[in-house]
Amino acid sequence: MGLEGRRVLFISYNGMLDPLGQSQVLPYLRELASRGVKFTLLSFERGPAFEPAGKARCLALRKELATANIEWHWLRYHQTPSLPATAFDVMQGIRVAGKLVRDNDIELVHARSHIPATIALSLKKRFGIKVIFDLRGLLAEEYADAGHWQVGNVRYRITKAMEQRAFAGSDAVVTLTERIWPLIRGWRGLAGREVVHEVIPCCANLELFDFHDDARQRLRAELGLKNQLTLIYSGSIDGWYLTEKMAEFFAFLLRRKPDAHFLWLTPGRHERIRELMAARSITPSNYTIRSAGSAEVPAYLSAADAGVAFIKSCFSKLASSPTKYAEYLACGLPLVVNSGIGDSDALITEENAGVLVRHFNEAEYERVISELDDFVRDPEATRTRARAIAARLFDVSTLGVERYARLYERVFGQ
């Protein structure tokens, strides 16, 4: 069964205009639209999208998407007070989405995360259309693991009830990892019934993310790097990301390789990084902090020798697929990551994509550095292997789109 002419309403609670440009969902939608899917996109945008400059960007993007067979509508995202604001967004979403379903003869609602799934279930009850619950993470568990909610409080219970209804009412469920599916398959709403399931990890655009030798040479000269082992971390700091542990690991690395360099590529809070490095007697000659637009990130990744990401390990993170893993590998970098994050353990041990940090202590750091040496000793072979892993496991235009296309066909064929 083909996808030509199929009409899908895609609902995202995240905006299409992220701080660096455009949402990660657009590459998928464009590729699927090129296969004949007629998309109606409904997103919730934050305040800047309704200011003159943001409105102009939205209108320009709407025009661009229309040429790709994607009709975009957006509503304002309300943040506070939390529960009433979210309830208001859901009601607005149901009202507007209902009109879009009628006007565009929608057959399927693709709900990206929990709030869109709540809207989608109302549409299913009203119109009898099919629903895909694209589970971007375990929302209640994430808030609890982050310390924002107590397990069993009102927000936690409401979110879990909403999730249970979404599981029970969906025709298909997407997870980001293989590891989480057996753990949630027996949860209420899923247990005892057949449901279409696909694992679709966070992917990277391999046309954008690639190794560039000229960028490597230019940036390393600019940074004063010669043959120094250079680690890079790309993304926001703190929160889920164990910034202090990454600084601690680098401090230990300097005891073995005094000329090593750490390139922090992060949009803000540079003073926080300087404080962490100074507290460990790491001099500015051993690290660089930069901000970069999305188009510049591949050049900086090309300048490094390994990509680092230490993330808080907890139950909710078994459902997580960090996009930076895909981006690092696509640019030829071996990973230095900790265990317990999504499918990271299998990625390292089965795919030989880098080095796995199982404990944050000096004995473990010693082993990690020794194994990392094996990767950086032959950079050409390492880049070739890393890129091949990215192409096979994390390419938006092949793995990601092919699995979404397969999912759509399975749901439409039910």
Short mmCIF file of C-alpha atoms in Angstrom, two decimals:
data_model
loop_
_atom_site.label_atom_id
_atom_site.label_comp_id
_atom_site.label_asym_id
_atom_site.label_seq_id
_atom_site.Cartn_x
_atom_site.Cartn_y
_atom_site.Cartn_z
CA MET A 1 0.00 0.00 0.00
CA GLY A 2 1.44 3.36 -1.01
CA LEU A 3 1.20 6.69 0.76
CA GLU A 4 0.14 8.78 -2.23
CA GLY A 5 -2.77 11.04 -1.32
CA ARG A 6 -2.97 9.93 2.32
CA ARG A 7 -4.05 12.80 4.58
CA VAL A 8 -2.32 13.14 7.93
CA LEU A 9 -2.68 15.71 10.70
CA PHE A 10 0.64 16.03 12.54
CA ILE A 11 0.37 17.70 15.96
CA SER A 12 3.48 18.92 17.81
CA TYR A 13 3.49 20.67 21.18
CA ASN A 14 6.94 22.02 20.34
CA GLY A 15 7.38 24.97 18.04
CA MET A 16 8.65 24.76 14.49
CA LEU A 17 10.99 27.69 15.15
CA ASP A 18 13.54 26.44 17.67
CA PRO A 19 16.31 28.76 18.99
CA LEU A 20 18.67 27.71 16.18
CA GLY A 21 16.23 27.66 13.31
CA GLN A 22 13.72 24.95 12.54
CA SER A 23 12.22 22.02 14.38
CA GLN A 24 13.66 18.53 13.99
CA VAL A 25 10.31 17.21 12.72
CA LEU A 26 10.46 19.10 9.43
CA PRO A 27 13.01 16.86 7.66
CA TYR A 28 10.74 13.87 8.28
CA LEU A 29 7.63 15.67 7.10
CA ARG A 30 9.31 16.96 3.95
CA GLU A 31 10.57 13.50 3.00
CA LEU A 32 7.22 11.82 3.66
CA ALA A 33 5.40 14.59 1.80
CA SER A 34 7.66 13.94 -1.19
CA ARG A 35 6.24 10.39 -1.16
CA GLY A 36 2.71 11.71 -1.52
CA VAL A 37 1.51 12.21 2.06
CA LYS A 38 -0.62 15.35 2.35
CA PHE A 39 0.30 16.84 5.71
CA THR A 40 -1.59 19.31 7.82
CA LEU A 41 0.75 20.47 10.58
CA LEU A 42 -0.47 22.00 13.85
CA SER A 43 2.15 23.26 16.30
CA PHE A 44 2.20 25.32 19.48
CA GLU A 45 4.61 28.26 19.26
CA ARG A 46 6.09 30.32 22.07
CA GLY A 47 5.84 34.09 22.47
CA PRO A 48 8.58 35.18 20.03
CA ALA A 49 6.65 33.61 17.14
CA PHE A 50 3.90 36.19 17.68
CA GLU A 51 6.21 39.20 17.70
CA PRO A 52 6.84 41.01 14.39
CA ALA A 53 10.16 39.32 13.57
CA GLY A 54 8.93 35.89 14.63
CA LYS A 55 5.66 36.30 12.77
CA ALA A 56 7.59 37.15 9.62
CA ARG A 57 9.69 33.99 10.02
CA CYS A 58 6.56 31.91 10.55
CA LEU A 59 4.89 33.31 7.46
CA ALA A 60 8.01 32.70 5.38
CA LEU A 61 8.25 29.12 6.67
CA ARG A 62 4.53 28.54 6.03
CA LYS A 63 5.03 29.60 2.41
CA GLU A 64 8.08 27.35 2.06
CA LEU A 65 6.26 24.36 3.56
CA ALA A 66 3.26 24.88 1.29
CA THR A 67 5.52 24.21 -1.71
CA ALA A 68 6.41 20.87 -0.05
CA ASN A 69 2.74 19.82 0.30
CA ILE A 70 2.63 20.72 4.02
CA GLU A 71 -0.09 23.06 5.30
CA TRP A 72 1.04 24.67 8.57
CA HIS A 73 -1.14 26.17 11.31
CA TRP A 74 0.03 27.29 14.72
CA LEU A 75 -1.38 28.22 18.11
CA ARG A 76 0.18 30.04 21.03
CA TYR A 77 1.86 27.87 23.68
CA HIS A 78 0.86 28.87 27.22
CA GLN A 79 3.27 28.02 30.01
CA THR A 80 1.90 29.40 33.27
CA PRO A 81 0.13 28.62 35.47
CA SER A 82 1.11 25.11 34.44
CA LEU A 83 -2.04 22.98 34.73
CA PRO A 84 -4.59 25.62 33.64
CA ALA A 85 -2.30 26.73 30.79
CA THR A 86 -1.92 23.18 29.50
CA ALA A 87 -5.65 22.53 29.82
CA PHE A 88 -6.35 25.69 27.83
CA ASP A 89 -3.90 24.60 25.12
CA VAL A 90 -5.58 21.19 24.89
CA MET A 91 -9.02 22.75 24.50
CA GLN A 92 -7.74 25.17 21.86
CA GLY A 93 -5.99 22.31 20.11
CA ILE A 94 -9.14 20.17 20.04
CA ARG A 95 -11.18 23.07 18.62
CA VAL A 96 -8.71 24.00 15.86
CA ALA A 97 -7.68 20.42 15.06
CA GLY A 98 -11.34 19.38 14.72
CA LYS A 99 -11.84 22.01 12.05
CA LEU A 100 -8.66 20.90 10.26
CA VAL A 101 -9.84 17.27 10.28
CA ARG A 102 -13.15 18.26 8.69
CA ASP A 103 -11.71 20.71 6.18
CA ASN A 104 -8.86 18.45 5.02
CA ASP A 105 -10.51 15.00 5.19
CA ILE A 106 -7.86 13.79 7.64
CA GLU A 107 -7.47 10.00 7.94
CA LEU A 108 -4.74 9.76 10.58
CA VAL A 109 -3.48 11.91 13.45
CA HIS A 110 0.23 11.66 14.25
CA ALA A 111 0.56 12.94 17.82
CA ARG A 112 4.08 13.87 18.85
CA SER A 113 4.16 13.36 22.64
CA HIS A 114 1.57 13.44 25.40
CA ILE A 115 -0.36 16.70 24.95
CA PRO A 116 -0.90 16.13 21.21
CA ALA A 117 -1.98 12.57 22.03
CA THR A 118 -4.70 13.92 24.33
CA ILE A 119 -5.93 16.14 21.49
CA ALA A 120 -5.75 13.20 19.05
CA LEU A 121 -7.84 10.92 21.24
CA SER A 122 -10.64 13.49 21.28
CA LEU A 123 -10.48 13.60 17.48
CA LYS A 124 -10.58 9.81 17.28
CA LYS A 125 -13.67 9.66 19.47
CA ARG A 126 -15.35 12.34 17.40
CA PHE A 127 -14.35 11.35 13.87
CA GLY A 128 -13.26 7.70 14.14
CA ILE A 129 -9.82 8.37 12.64
CA LYS A 130 -6.61 6.50 13.41
CA VAL A 131 -4.00 7.75 15.91
CA ILE A 132 -0.23 7.30 16.25
CA PHE A 133 1.19 8.09 19.69
CA ASP A 134 4.80 9.17 19.06
CA LEU A 135 6.23 8.72 22.54
CA ARG A 136 9.14 11.16 22.85
CA GLY A 137 9.85 10.11 26.42
CA LEU A 138 8.19 9.08 29.67
CA LEU A 139 6.93 12.51 30.67
CA ALA A 140 5.82 11.85 34.25
CA GLU A 141 8.93 9.81 35.04
CA GLU A 142 11.16 12.49 33.53
CA TYR A 143 9.73 15.20 35.76
CA ALA A 144 9.99 12.91 38.78
CA ASP A 145 13.57 11.86 37.98
CA ALA A 146 14.50 15.51 37.51
CA GLY A 147 13.12 16.30 40.96
CA HIS A 148 10.39 18.64 39.69
CA TRP A 149 7.49 16.36 40.67
CA GLN A 150 6.89 13.89 43.45
CA VAL A 151 5.74 10.45 42.34
CA GLY A 152 2.01 10.35 43.00
CA ASN A 153 1.36 14.09 43.17
CA VAL A 154 -1.49 15.65 41.19
CA ARG A 155 0.54 16.50 38.09
CA TYR A 156 2.18 13.08 38.05
CA ARG A 157 -1.18 11.28 38.35
CA ILE A 158 -2.82 13.40 35.66
CA THR A 159 0.06 12.80 33.27
CA LYS A 160 0.07 9.05 33.87
CA ALA A 161 -3.70 8.87 33.39
CA MET A 162 -3.36 10.82 30.15
CA GLU A 163 -0.57 8.50 29.03
CA GLN A 164 -2.61 5.39 29.86
CA ARG A 165 -5.54 6.67 27.77
CA ALA A 166 -3.15 7.46 24.92
CA PHE A 167 -1.71 3.94 25.04
CA ALA A 168 -5.18 2.40 25.14
CA GLY A 169 -6.61 4.50 22.32
CA SER A 170 -3.72 4.60 19.87
CA ASP A 171 -3.46 2.42 16.80
CA ALA A 172 0.35 2.62 16.91
CA VAL A 173 3.11 3.64 19.31
CA VAL A 174 6.57 4.95 18.47
CA THR A 175 9.42 4.69 20.95
CA LEU A 176 12.90 6.18 20.64
CA THR A 177 14.67 3.09 21.95
CA GLU A 178 14.55 -0.67 21.78
CA ARG A 179 15.30 -0.93 25.46
CA ILE A 180 12.18 0.77 26.79
CA TRP A 181 9.55 -1.17 24.81
CA PRO A 182 9.68 -4.48 26.74
CA LEU A 183 9.48 -2.48 29.97
CA ILE A 184 6.32 -0.56 29.06
CA ARG A 185 4.64 -3.23 26.91
CA GLY A 186 2.85 -4.56 29.98
CA TRP A 187 1.69 -1.16 31.25
CA ARG A 188 -2.02 -0.40 31.50
CA GLY A 189 -3.36 0.63 28.12
CA LEU A 190 -0.88 -1.56 26.25
CA ALA A 191 -1.10 -4.86 28.09
CA GLY A 192 -3.21 -7.53 26.48
CA ARG A 193 -3.80 -5.87 23.12
CA GLU A 194 -2.11 -5.77 19.75
CA VAL A 195 -0.62 -2.44 18.75
CA VAL A 196 1.65 -1.46 15.89
CA HIS A 197 5.08 -0.47 17.22
CA GLU A 198 8.17 1.09 15.68
CA VAL A 199 11.49 2.14 17.21
CA ILE A 200 12.66 5.37 15.58
CA PRO A 201 15.65 6.97 17.33
CA CYS A 202 16.52 10.64 17.11
CA CYS A 203 18.33 10.95 13.80
CA ALA A 204 20.61 13.48 12.12
CA ASN A 205 20.59 15.05 8.69
CA LEU A 206 23.66 13.37 7.21
CA GLU A 207 23.76 15.87 4.36
CA LEU A 208 24.44 18.58 6.95
CA PHE A 209 26.37 16.57 9.53
CA ASP A 210 29.52 15.23 7.91
CA PHE A 211 33.27 15.42 8.43
CA HIS A 212 34.95 18.34 6.65
CA ASP A 213 38.74 18.26 6.59
CA ASP A 214 39.05 21.89 5.49
CA ALA A 215 36.93 23.01 8.45
CA ARG A 216 39.02 20.86 10.75
CA GLN A 217 42.27 22.42 9.58
CA ARG A 218 40.86 25.95 9.71
CA LEU A 219 39.35 25.68 13.18
CA ARG A 220 42.26 23.82 14.72
CA ALA A 221 44.60 26.54 13.43
CA GLU A 222 42.25 29.19 14.79
CA LEU A 223 42.14 27.47 18.19
CA GLY A 224 45.90 26.93 18.27
CA LEU A 225 45.57 23.15 18.18
CA LYS A 226 48.22 20.97 16.61
CA ASN A 227 48.21 17.30 17.50
CA GLN A 228 46.39 17.65 20.81
CA LEU A 229 43.66 15.16 21.63
CA THR A 230 40.51 17.29 21.44
CA LEU A 231 37.21 16.35 23.05
CA ILE A 232 33.97 18.15 22.25
CA TYR A 233 30.66 18.51 24.01
CA SER A 234 27.84 20.04 21.95
CA GLY A 235 24.58 21.19 23.52
CA SER A 236 23.06 22.69 26.65
CA ILE A 237 24.73 22.14 30.00
CA ASP A 238 23.46 20.99 33.40
CA GLY A 239 19.91 19.73 33.87
CA TRP A 240 20.05 16.17 32.53
CA TYR A 241 23.65 16.71 31.39
CA LEU A 242 26.34 15.94 33.96
CA THR A 243 28.53 18.95 33.28
CA GLU A 244 30.56 18.54 36.46
CA LYS A 245 31.33 14.90 35.63
CA MET A 246 32.50 15.86 32.15
CA ALA A 247 34.81 18.47 33.67
CA GLU A 248 36.02 15.88 36.19
CA PHE A 249 36.78 13.36 33.45
CA PHE A 250 38.71 15.96 31.46
CA ALA A 251 40.73 16.95 34.53
CA PHE A 252 41.77 13.30 34.91
CA LEU A 253 42.58 13.09 31.20
CA LEU A 254 44.95 16.06 31.56
CA ARG A 255 46.97 14.12 34.11
CA ARG A 256 47.68 11.57 31.35
CA LYS A 257 47.74 13.96 28.38
CA PRO A 258 48.70 17.46 29.59
CA ASP A 259 48.14 19.08 26.18
CA ALA A 260 44.60 17.72 25.69
CA HIS A 261 41.87 20.21 24.84
CA PHE A 262 38.15 20.39 25.60
CA LEU A 263 35.91 22.27 23.17
CA TRP A 264 32.61 23.25 24.80
CA LEU A 265 30.04 24.11 22.14
CA THR A 266 27.07 25.47 24.05
CA PRO A 267 24.63 28.36 23.58
CA GLY A 268 24.93 29.93 27.01
CA ARG A 269 26.14 29.93 30.62
CA HIS A 270 29.79 30.12 29.63
CA GLU A 271 30.73 31.49 33.04
CA ARG A 272 29.45 28.27 34.62
CA ILE A 273 31.92 26.27 32.52
CA ARG A 274 34.79 28.61 33.37
CA GLU A 275 34.00 28.15 37.07
CA LEU A 276 33.96 24.36 36.76
CA MET A 277 37.26 24.30 34.90
CA ALA A 278 38.95 26.74 37.28
CA ALA A 279 37.78 24.70 40.27
CA ARG A 280 39.75 21.78 38.82
CA SER A 281 42.83 23.88 38.02
CA ILE A 282 42.23 23.56 34.27
CA THR A 283 43.76 26.57 32.57
CA PRO A 284 42.09 28.42 29.65
CA SER A 285 44.80 27.10 27.32
CA ASN A 286 43.29 23.64 27.71
CA TYR A 287 39.72 24.50 26.80
CA THR A 288 37.59 26.67 24.51
CA ILE A 289 33.97 27.74 24.87
CA ARG A 290 32.02 28.69 21.76
CA SER A 291 28.43 29.28 20.70
CA ALA A 292 27.47 28.20 17.20
CA GLY A 293 24.44 28.18 14.92
CA SER A 294 23.19 24.82 13.71
CA ALA A 295 24.92 25.22 10.34
CA GLU A 296 28.27 25.75 12.09
CA VAL A 297 28.12 22.72 14.40
CA PRO A 298 29.45 20.15 11.87
CA ALA A 299 32.60 22.23 11.36
CA TYR A 300 33.32 22.30 15.08
CA LEU A 301 32.62 18.57 15.39
CA SER A 302 35.06 17.98 12.53
CA ALA A 303 37.75 19.81 14.52
CA ALA A 304 37.48 17.36 17.44
CA ASP A 305 38.69 13.79 17.98
CA ALA A 306 35.90 12.41 20.18
CA GLY A 307 32.40 13.46 21.25
CA VAL A 308 31.53 13.44 24.95
CA ALA A 309 28.09 13.31 26.59
CA PHE A 310 27.49 12.35 30.23
CA ILE A 311 23.78 12.23 31.08
CA LYS A 312 21.95 11.50 34.32
CA SER A 313 21.18 7.79 34.34
CA CYS A 314 17.66 6.99 35.59
CA PHE A 315 14.62 5.01 34.53
CA SER A 316 13.12 7.69 32.30
CA LYS A 317 16.37 7.98 30.33
CA LEU A 318 15.98 4.40 29.12
CA ALA A 319 13.45 5.94 26.73
CA SER A 320 15.85 8.66 25.57
CA SER A 321 17.77 8.90 22.28
CA PRO A 322 20.16 11.89 22.39
CA THR A 323 20.41 13.54 18.98
CA LYS A 324 24.02 14.49 19.71
CA TYR A 325 25.02 10.80 19.47
CA ALA A 326 23.86 10.77 15.85
CA GLU A 327 25.52 14.09 15.09
CA TYR A 328 28.85 13.08 16.63
CA LEU A 329 28.95 9.81 14.70
CA ALA A 330 27.88 11.45 11.43
CA CYS A 331 30.90 13.76 11.71
CA GLY A 332 33.22 10.81 12.29
CA LEU A 333 33.63 11.05 16.05
CA PRO A 334 33.82 8.09 18.42
CA LEU A 335 31.55 8.49 21.44
CA VAL A 336 32.55 8.78 25.09
CA VAL A 337 29.20 8.29 26.85
CA ASN A 338 27.91 6.82 30.09
CA SER A 339 25.81 3.71 30.42
CA GLY A 340 22.08 3.54 31.10
CA ILE A 341 20.94 6.07 28.49
CA GLY A 342 18.51 4.57 26.00
CA ASP A 343 20.26 2.12 23.69
CA SER A 344 23.72 3.58 24.38
CA ASP A 345 25.10 0.40 25.96
CA ALA A 346 24.32 -1.65 22.85
CA LEU A 347 25.52 1.15 20.59
CA ILE A 348 28.96 1.01 22.19
CA THR A 349 29.36 -2.69 22.97
CA GLU A 350 27.72 -4.12 19.84
CA GLU A 351 28.50 -1.45 17.25
CA ASN A 352 31.93 -0.39 18.57
CA ALA A 353 30.87 3.25 18.33
CA GLY A 354 33.18 4.46 21.11
CA VAL A 355 33.82 3.97 24.82
CA LEU A 356 31.24 3.35 27.53
CA VAL A 357 31.70 4.92 30.98
CA ARG A 358 30.05 2.65 33.54
CA HIS A 359 31.18 4.45 36.70
CA PHE A 360 32.46 7.92 37.46
CA ASN A 361 35.71 7.12 39.22
CA GLU A 362 39.42 7.24 38.47
CA ALA A 363 39.84 3.53 37.79
CA GLU A 364 37.10 3.72 35.18
CA TYR A 365 38.53 6.90 33.67
CA GLU A 366 41.87 5.12 33.30
CA ARG A 367 40.24 2.34 31.30
CA VAL A 368 38.22 4.78 29.20
CA ILE A 369 41.31 6.76 28.23
CA SER A 370 43.16 3.60 27.29
CA GLU A 371 40.30 2.45 25.05
CA LEU A 372 39.89 5.93 23.58
CA ASP A 373 43.53 5.82 22.51
CA ASP A 374 42.67 2.89 20.25
CA PHE A 375 40.12 5.04 18.41
CA VAL A 376 42.21 8.19 18.00
CA ARG A 377 45.32 6.26 16.97
CA ASP A 378 43.80 5.63 13.53
CA PRO A 379 41.53 8.63 12.86
CA GLU A 380 40.71 7.75 9.26
CA ALA A 381 39.47 4.27 10.15
CA THR A 382 37.55 5.66 13.12
CA ARG A 383 35.82 8.31 11.00
CA THR A 384 34.88 5.76 8.38
CA ARG A 385 33.41 3.39 10.98
CA ALA A 386 31.56 6.16 12.87
CA ARG A 387 30.06 7.55 9.67
CA ALA A 388 28.93 4.08 8.60
CA ILE A 389 27.21 3.55 11.97
CA ALA A 390 25.43 6.90 11.61
CA ALA A 391 24.33 6.09 8.07
CA ARG A 392 22.94 2.72 9.13
CA LEU A 393 21.31 3.67 12.44
CA PHE A 394 20.66 7.42 12.54
CA ASP A 395 20.10 8.84 9.05
CA VAL A 396 16.95 10.98 8.84
CA SER A 397 16.40 10.39 5.13
CA THR A 398 16.87 6.63 5.21
CA LEU A 399 16.29 4.93 8.55
CA GLY A 400 14.07 7.61 10.07
CA VAL A 401 11.85 8.25 7.06
CA GLU A 402 11.73 4.59 6.02
CA ARG A 403 10.50 3.55 9.45
CA TYR A 404 7.89 6.30 9.57
CA ALA A 405 6.74 5.35 6.07
CA ARG A 406 6.53 1.70 7.12
CA LEU A 407 4.59 2.72 10.23
CA TYR A 408 2.09 4.77 8.21
CA GLU A 409 1.54 1.92 5.77
CA ARG A 410 0.95 -0.56 8.58
CA VAL A 411 -1.57 1.73 10.29
CA PHE A 412 -3.41 2.59 7.07
CA GLY A 413 -3.49 -1.13 6.22
CA GLN A 414 -5.21 -2.15 9.46
#
